[in-house]
């Protein structure tokens, strides 16, 4: 399976490979930040409405 | 007493934290709502600037993450001028706010933009000076090198020798992100919602994302510069160091960041909003003198090679 993926990856032109790696890096950072933002808003509402 | 208690129970309506099990689907519902809502552009607004302003606010907040080291070697761009890059990009965020306030063609939005611009510029000076202290102590502007220079134990972290700068940096971070108690730029009771009063739908959501992304960024930067980044708090403590050796660095940095994020939420739930002149006075007359004074103290510490931080 990994060999198959590697052979497909090697077929991709080098310039496109660089672009895809850059996009992947942006996604790896940006998506968890967006999720963190979404759930911090929820945490904030829970903290503000907390009743002991 | 029983009547007020009964009223409290009546007023405990189904609020915006109840969708899904334990409210876990609420953020998804909120996001979906904002994406589907219409973006209303006021009649006399500058359309181009009105649309581009939220992007200008969000882009720097996300771009800063390129140089953040999450663990040893876990960084997208390990550049030597990382600290300078963060300072430069974090000051760009204010343009989004000013442009949003101006392009809206609304007095409330314009007042909010003026307030936020003055506030962010004022507190940026104190933040910059606090970072100069970190730079002097670590001897590098590379964020990974700054973390490594705090290696040893939690007493080697820069929070101890740079305690006033640590406090100034975190509080200035609160002000820089326009968070409570420094949220005079939004001030619902005074200027409705400030710079984003005319924004709706996804355009408003981008401002919202920018504020919270900046909040997480300030928290992780504080951890990197003052709380040992990905280093274990048990480092150098016999017994405990080996016991917690299996915990990866990314867990420590995220745990410390969550702790600071909790402070952001706690402060909002606790403190009333500052008056605008008090915000300015705190920035210019308290924080800037403290940071300048402590830079001199660090200078003496570095010259005298006081250990374990400056040797």
PDB file of N, CA, C and O in Angstrom, chain B residues 183-226:
ATOM      1  N   UNK B 183     -11.672  45.253  27.177  1.00  0.00           N
ATOM      2  CA  UNK B 183     -12.460  45.193  25.947  1.00  0.00           C
ATOM      3  C   UNK B 183     -13.187  46.508  25.667  1.00  0.00           C
ATOM      4  O   UNK B 183     -14.338  46.501  25.227  1.00  0.00           O
ATOM      5  N   UNK B 184     -12.494  47.626  25.895  1.00  0.00           N
ATOM      6  CA  UNK B 184     -13.119  48.929  25.640  1.00  0.00           C
ATOM      7  C   UNK B 184     -13.369  49.172  24.152  1.00  0.00           C
ATOM      8  O   UNK B 184     -14.205  49.986  23.785  1.00  0.00           O
ATOM      9  N   UNK B 185     -12.624  48.446  23.297  1.00  0.00           N
ATOM     10  CA  UNK B 185     -12.811  48.630  21.855  1.00  0.00           C
ATOM     11  C   UNK B 185     -14.156  48.068  21.391  1.00  0.00           C
ATOM     12  O   UNK B 185     -14.692  48.494  20.375  1.00  0.00           O
ATOM     13  N   UNK B 186     -14.682  47.105  22.143  1.00  0.00           N
ATOM     14  CA  UNK B 186     -15.985  46.536  21.796  1.00  0.00           C
ATOM     15  C   UNK B 186     -17.083  47.143  22.655  1.00  0.00           C
ATOM     16  O   UNK B 186     -18.159  47.451  22.162  1.00  0.00           O
ATOM     17  N   UNK B 187     -16.797  47.305  23.929  1.00  0.00           N
ATOM     18  CA  UNK B 187     -17.661  47.933  24.940  1.00  0.00           C
ATOM     19  C   UNK B 187     -19.141  48.004  24.594  1.00  0.00           C
ATOM     20  O   UNK B 187     -19.634  49.063  24.212  1.00  0.00           O
ATOM     21  N   UNK B 188     -19.843  46.899  24.742  1.00  0.00           N
ATOM     22  CA  UNK B 188     -21.263  46.835  24.346  1.00  0.00           C
ATOM     23  C   UNK B 188     -22.090  47.999  24.906  1.00  0.00           C
ATOM     24  O   UNK B 188     -22.896  48.590  24.204  1.00  0.00           O
ATOM     25  N   UNK B 189     -21.856  48.315  26.188  1.00  0.00           N
ATOM     26  CA  UNK B 189     -22.702  49.320  26.834  1.00  0.00           C
ATOM     27  C   UNK B 189     -22.361  50.739  26.387  1.00  0.00           C
ATOM     28  O   UNK B 189     -23.121  51.662  26.634  1.00  0.00           O
ATOM     29  N   UNK B 190     -21.204  50.935  25.747  1.00  0.00           N
ATOM     30  CA  UNK B 190     -20.805  52.284  25.347  1.00  0.00           C
ATOM     31  C   UNK B 190     -20.901  52.480  23.832  1.00  0.00           C
ATOM     32  O   UNK B 190     -21.521  53.418  23.351  1.00  0.00           O
ATOM     33  N   UNK B 191     -20.270  51.585  23.086  1.00  0.00           N
ATOM     34  CA  UNK B 191     -20.224  51.781  21.633  1.00  0.00           C
ATOM     35  C   UNK B 191     -20.761  50.543  20.893  1.00  0.00           C
ATOM     36  O   UNK B 191     -20.235  50.140  19.857  1.00  0.00           O
ATOM     37  N   UNK B 192     -21.780  49.938  21.461  1.00  0.00           N
ATOM     38  CA  UNK B 192     -22.509  48.810  20.885  1.00  0.00           C
ATOM     39  C   UNK B 192     -21.620  47.568  20.700  1.00  0.00           C
ATOM     40  O   UNK B 192     -21.674  46.656  21.486  1.00  0.00           O
ATOM     41  N   UNK B 193     -20.796  47.512  19.676  1.00  0.00           N
ATOM     42  CA  UNK B 193     -19.844  46.401  19.558  1.00  0.00           C
ATOM     43  C   UNK B 193     -18.534  46.888  18.963  1.00  0.00           C
ATOM     44  O   UNK B 193     -17.680  46.094  18.594  1.00  0.00           O
ATOM     45  N   UNK B 194     -18.403  48.219  18.845  1.00  0.00           N
ATOM     46  CA  UNK B 194     -17.149  48.776  18.350  1.00  0.00           C
ATOM     47  C   UNK B 194     -16.922  48.522  16.875  1.00  0.00           C
ATOM     48  O   UNK B 194     -17.861  48.584  16.072  1.00  0.00           O
ATOM     49  N   UNK B 195     -15.690  48.171  16.544  1.00  0.00           N
ATOM     50  CA  UNK B 195     -15.286  48.127  15.129  1.00  0.00           C
ATOM     51  C   UNK B 195     -16.078  47.132  14.290  1.00  0.00           C
ATOM     52  O   UNK B 195     -16.182  47.279  13.086  1.00  0.00           O
ATOM     53  N   UNK B 196     -16.661  46.088  14.909  1.00  0.00           N
ATOM     54  CA  UNK B 196     -17.365  45.087  14.085  1.00  0.00           C
ATOM     55  C   UNK B 196     -18.886  45.198  14.191  1.00  0.00           C
ATOM     56  O   UNK B 196     -19.607  44.228  13.897  1.00  0.00           O
ATOM     57  N   UNK B 197     -19.365  46.379  14.568  1.00  0.00           N
ATOM     58  CA  UNK B 197     -20.821  46.517  14.761  1.00  0.00           C
ATOM     59  C   UNK B 197     -21.609  46.286  13.459  1.00  0.00           C
ATOM     60  O   UNK B 197     -22.722  45.781  13.481  1.00  0.00           O
ATOM     61  N   UNK B 198     -21.027  46.620  12.318  1.00  0.00           N
ATOM     62  CA  UNK B 198     -21.755  46.477  11.048  1.00  0.00           C
ATOM     63  C   UNK B 198     -21.547  45.119  10.383  1.00  0.00           C
ATOM     64  O   UNK B 198     -22.063  44.873   9.306  1.00  0.00           O
ATOM     65  N   UNK B 199     -20.756  44.258  11.010  1.00  0.00           N
ATOM     66  CA  UNK B 199     -20.426  42.974  10.368  1.00  0.00           C
ATOM     67  C   UNK B 199     -21.404  41.885  10.777  1.00  0.00           C
ATOM     68  O   UNK B 199     -21.880  41.845  11.912  1.00  0.00           O
ATOM     69  N   UNK B 200     -21.692  40.988   9.834  1.00  0.00           N
ATOM     70  CA  UNK B 200     -22.579  39.866  10.127  1.00  0.00           C
ATOM     71  C   UNK B 200     -22.073  38.631   9.387  1.00  0.00           C
ATOM     72  O   UNK B 200     -21.166  38.723   8.565  1.00  0.00           O
ATOM     73  N   UNK B 201     -22.650  37.499   9.703  1.00  0.00           N
ATOM     74  CA  UNK B 201     -22.319  36.259   8.992  1.00  0.00           C
ATOM     75  C   UNK B 201     -20.853  35.888   9.073  1.00  0.00           C
ATOM     76  O   UNK B 201     -20.202  36.066  10.101  1.00  0.00           O
ATOM     77  N   UNK B 202     -20.321  35.409   7.954  1.00  0.00           N
ATOM     78  CA  UNK B 202     -18.947  34.895   7.932  1.00  0.00           C
ATOM     79  C   UNK B 202     -17.914  35.998   8.175  1.00  0.00           C
ATOM     80  O   UNK B 202     -16.856  35.733   8.754  1.00  0.00           O
ATOM     81  N   UNK B 203     -18.231  37.233   7.750  1.00  0.00           N
ATOM     82  CA  UNK B 203     -17.284  38.338   7.966  1.00  0.00           C
ATOM     83  C   UNK B 203     -17.100  38.577   9.463  1.00  0.00           C
ATOM     84  O   UNK B 203     -15.967  38.754   9.939  1.00  0.00           O
ATOM     85  N   UNK B 204     -18.205  38.508  10.226  1.00  0.00           N
ATOM     86  CA  UNK B 204     -18.098  38.641  11.683  1.00  0.00           C
ATOM     87  C   UNK B 204     -17.344  37.448  12.260  1.00  0.00           C
ATOM     88  O   UNK B 204     -16.511  37.595  13.165  1.00  0.00           O
ATOM     89  N   UNK B 205     -17.628  36.253  11.706  1.00  0.00           N
ATOM     90  CA  UNK B 205     -16.978  35.042  12.216  1.00  0.00           C
ATOM     91  C   UNK B 205     -15.457  35.130  12.081  1.00  0.00           C
ATOM     92  O   UNK B 205     -14.728  34.631  12.937  1.00  0.00           O
ATOM     93  N   UNK B 206     -14.979  35.794  11.024  1.00  0.00           N
ATOM     94  CA  UNK B 206     -13.524  35.918  10.839  1.00  0.00           C
ATOM     95  C   UNK B 206     -12.909  36.778  11.939  1.00  0.00           C
ATOM     96  O   UNK B 206     -11.818  36.484  12.438  1.00  0.00           O
ATOM     97  N   UNK B 207     -13.595  37.878  12.328  1.00  0.00           N
ATOM     98  CA  UNK B 207     -13.101  38.689  13.449  1.00  0.00           C
ATOM     99  C   UNK B 207     -13.070  37.867  14.737  1.00  0.00           C
ATOM    100  O   UNK B 207     -12.146  37.968  15.534  1.00  0.00           O
ATOM    101  N   UNK B 208     -14.108  37.069  14.906  1.00  0.00           N
ATOM    102  CA  UNK B 208     -14.229  36.211  16.084  1.00  0.00           C
ATOM    103  C   UNK B 208     -13.075  35.211  16.124  1.00  0.00           C
ATOM    104  O   UNK B 208     -12.401  35.031  17.143  1.00  0.00           O
ATOM    105  N   UNK B 209     -12.836  34.583  14.954  1.00  0.00           N
ATOM    106  CA  UNK B 209     -11.727  33.624  14.842  1.00  0.00           C
ATOM    107  C   UNK B 209     -10.397  34.302  15.140  1.00  0.00           C
ATOM    108  O   UNK B 209      -9.546  33.743  15.831  1.00  0.00           O
ATOM    109  N   UNK B 210     -10.222  35.524  14.612  1.00  0.00           N
ATOM    110  CA  UNK B 210      -8.954  36.246  14.811  1.00  0.00           C
ATOM    111  C   UNK B 210      -8.725  36.505  16.293  1.00  0.00           C
ATOM    112  O   UNK B 210      -7.609  36.311  16.802  1.00  0.00           O
ATOM    113  N   UNK B 211      -9.777  36.929  17.001  1.00  0.00           N
ATOM    114  CA  UNK B 211      -9.626  37.231  18.428  1.00  0.00           C
ATOM    115  C   UNK B 211      -9.197  35.986  19.205  1.00  0.00           C
ATOM    116  O   UNK B 211      -8.254  36.032  20.007  1.00  0.00           O
ATOM    117  N   UNK B 212      -9.850  34.882  18.933  1.00  0.00           N
ATOM    118  CA  UNK B 212      -9.540  33.664  19.688  1.00  0.00           C
ATOM    119  C   UNK B 212      -8.212  33.044  19.236  1.00  0.00           C
ATOM    120  O   UNK B 212      -7.484  32.490  20.071  1.00  0.00           O
ATOM    121  N   UNK B 213      -7.894  33.136  17.938  1.00  0.00           N
ATOM    122  CA  UNK B 213      -6.595  32.625  17.470  1.00  0.00           C
ATOM    123  C   UNK B 213      -5.469  33.439  18.113  1.00  0.00           C
ATOM    124  O   UNK B 213      -4.436  32.889  18.514  1.00  0.00           O
ATOM    125  N   UNK B 214      -5.677  34.752  18.252  1.00  0.00           N
ATOM    126  CA  UNK B 214      -4.680  35.608  18.913  1.00  0.00           C
ATOM    127  C   UNK B 214      -4.536  35.246  20.382  1.00  0.00           C
ATOM    128  O   UNK B 214      -3.438  35.283  20.942  1.00  0.00           O
ATOM    129  N   UNK B 215      -5.648  34.901  20.996  1.00  0.00           N
ATOM    130  CA  UNK B 215      -5.643  34.513  22.406  1.00  0.00           C
ATOM    131  C   UNK B 215      -4.792  33.253  22.612  1.00  0.00           C
ATOM    132  O   UNK B 215      -3.956  33.199  23.524  1.00  0.00           O
ATOM    133  N   UNK B 216      -4.999  32.268  21.741  1.00  0.00           N
ATOM    134  CA  UNK B 216      -4.213  31.023  21.847  1.00  0.00           C
ATOM    135  C   UNK B 216      -2.749  31.327  21.554  1.00  0.00           C
ATOM    136  O   UNK B 216      -1.845  30.816  22.221  1.00  0.00           O
ATOM    137  N   UNK B 217      -2.518  32.211  20.578  1.00  0.00           N
ATOM    138  CA  UNK B 217      -1.141  32.564  20.207  1.00  0.00           C
ATOM    139  C   UNK B 217      -0.410  33.236  21.370  1.00  0.00           C
ATOM    140  O   UNK B 217       0.731  32.874  21.691  1.00  0.00           O
ATOM    141  N   UNK B 218      -1.068  34.206  22.011  1.00  0.00           N
ATOM    142  CA  UNK B 218      -0.440  34.897  23.144  1.00  0.00           C
ATOM    143  C   UNK B 218      -0.138  33.898  24.260  1.00  0.00           C
ATOM    144  O   UNK B 218       0.938  33.941  24.877  1.00  0.00           O
ATOM    145  N   UNK B 219      -1.063  32.961  24.486  1.00  0.00           N
ATOM    146  CA  UNK B 219      -0.856  31.972  25.552  1.00  0.00           C
ATOM    147  C   UNK B 219       0.355  31.091  25.246  1.00  0.00           C
ATOM    148  O   UNK B 219       1.211  30.887  26.117  1.00  0.00           O
ATOM    149  N   UNK B 220       0.439  30.609  24.014  1.00  0.00           N
ATOM    150  CA  UNK B 220       1.559  29.691  23.684  1.00  0.00           C
ATOM    151  C   UNK B 220       2.887  30.454  23.642  1.00  0.00           C
ATOM    152  O   UNK B 220       3.928  29.929  24.047  1.00  0.00           O
ATOM    153  N   UNK B 221       2.846  31.733  23.227  1.00  0.00           N
ATOM    154  CA  UNK B 221       4.079  32.537  23.233  1.00  0.00           C
ATOM    155  C   UNK B 221       4.549  32.785  24.668  1.00  0.00           C
ATOM    156  O   UNK B 221       5.747  32.743  24.951  1.00  0.00           O
ATOM    157  N   UNK B 222       3.597  33.033  25.577  1.00  0.00           N
ATOM    158  CA  UNK B 222       3.959  33.218  26.984  1.00  0.00           C
ATOM    159  C   UNK B 222       4.604  31.944  27.525  1.00  0.00           C
ATOM    160  O   UNK B 222       5.605  32.002  28.252  1.00  0.00           O
ATOM    161  N   UNK B 223       4.039  30.802  27.148  1.00  0.00           N
ATOM    162  CA  UNK B 223       4.596  29.518  27.591  1.00  0.00           C
ATOM    163  C   UNK B 223       6.013  29.342  27.043  1.00  0.00           C
ATOM    164  O   UNK B 223       6.928  28.950  27.773  1.00  0.00           O
ATOM    165  N   UNK B 224       6.201  29.655  25.767  1.00  0.00           N
ATOM    166  CA  UNK B 224       7.520  29.475  25.148  1.00  0.00           C
ATOM    167  C   UNK B 224       8.556  30.395  25.798  1.00  0.00           C
ATOM    168  O   UNK B 224       9.681  29.979  26.085  1.00  0.00           O
ATOM    169  N   UNK B 225       8.161  31.627  26.068  1.00  0.00           N
ATOM    170  CA  UNK B 225       9.167  32.594  26.527  1.00  0.00           C
ATOM    171  C   UNK B 225       9.373  32.635  28.033  1.00  0.00           C
ATOM    172  O   UNK B 225      10.424  33.053  28.488  1.00  0.00           O
ATOM    173  N   UNK B 226       8.382  32.218  28.791  1.00  0.00           N
ATOM    174  CA  UNK B 226       8.522  32.334  30.250  1.00  0.00           C
ATOM    175  C   UNK B 226       8.294  31.034  31.011  1.00  0.00           C
ATOM    176  O   UNK B 226       8.661  30.940  32.173  1.00  0.00           O
TER     177      UNK B 226
END
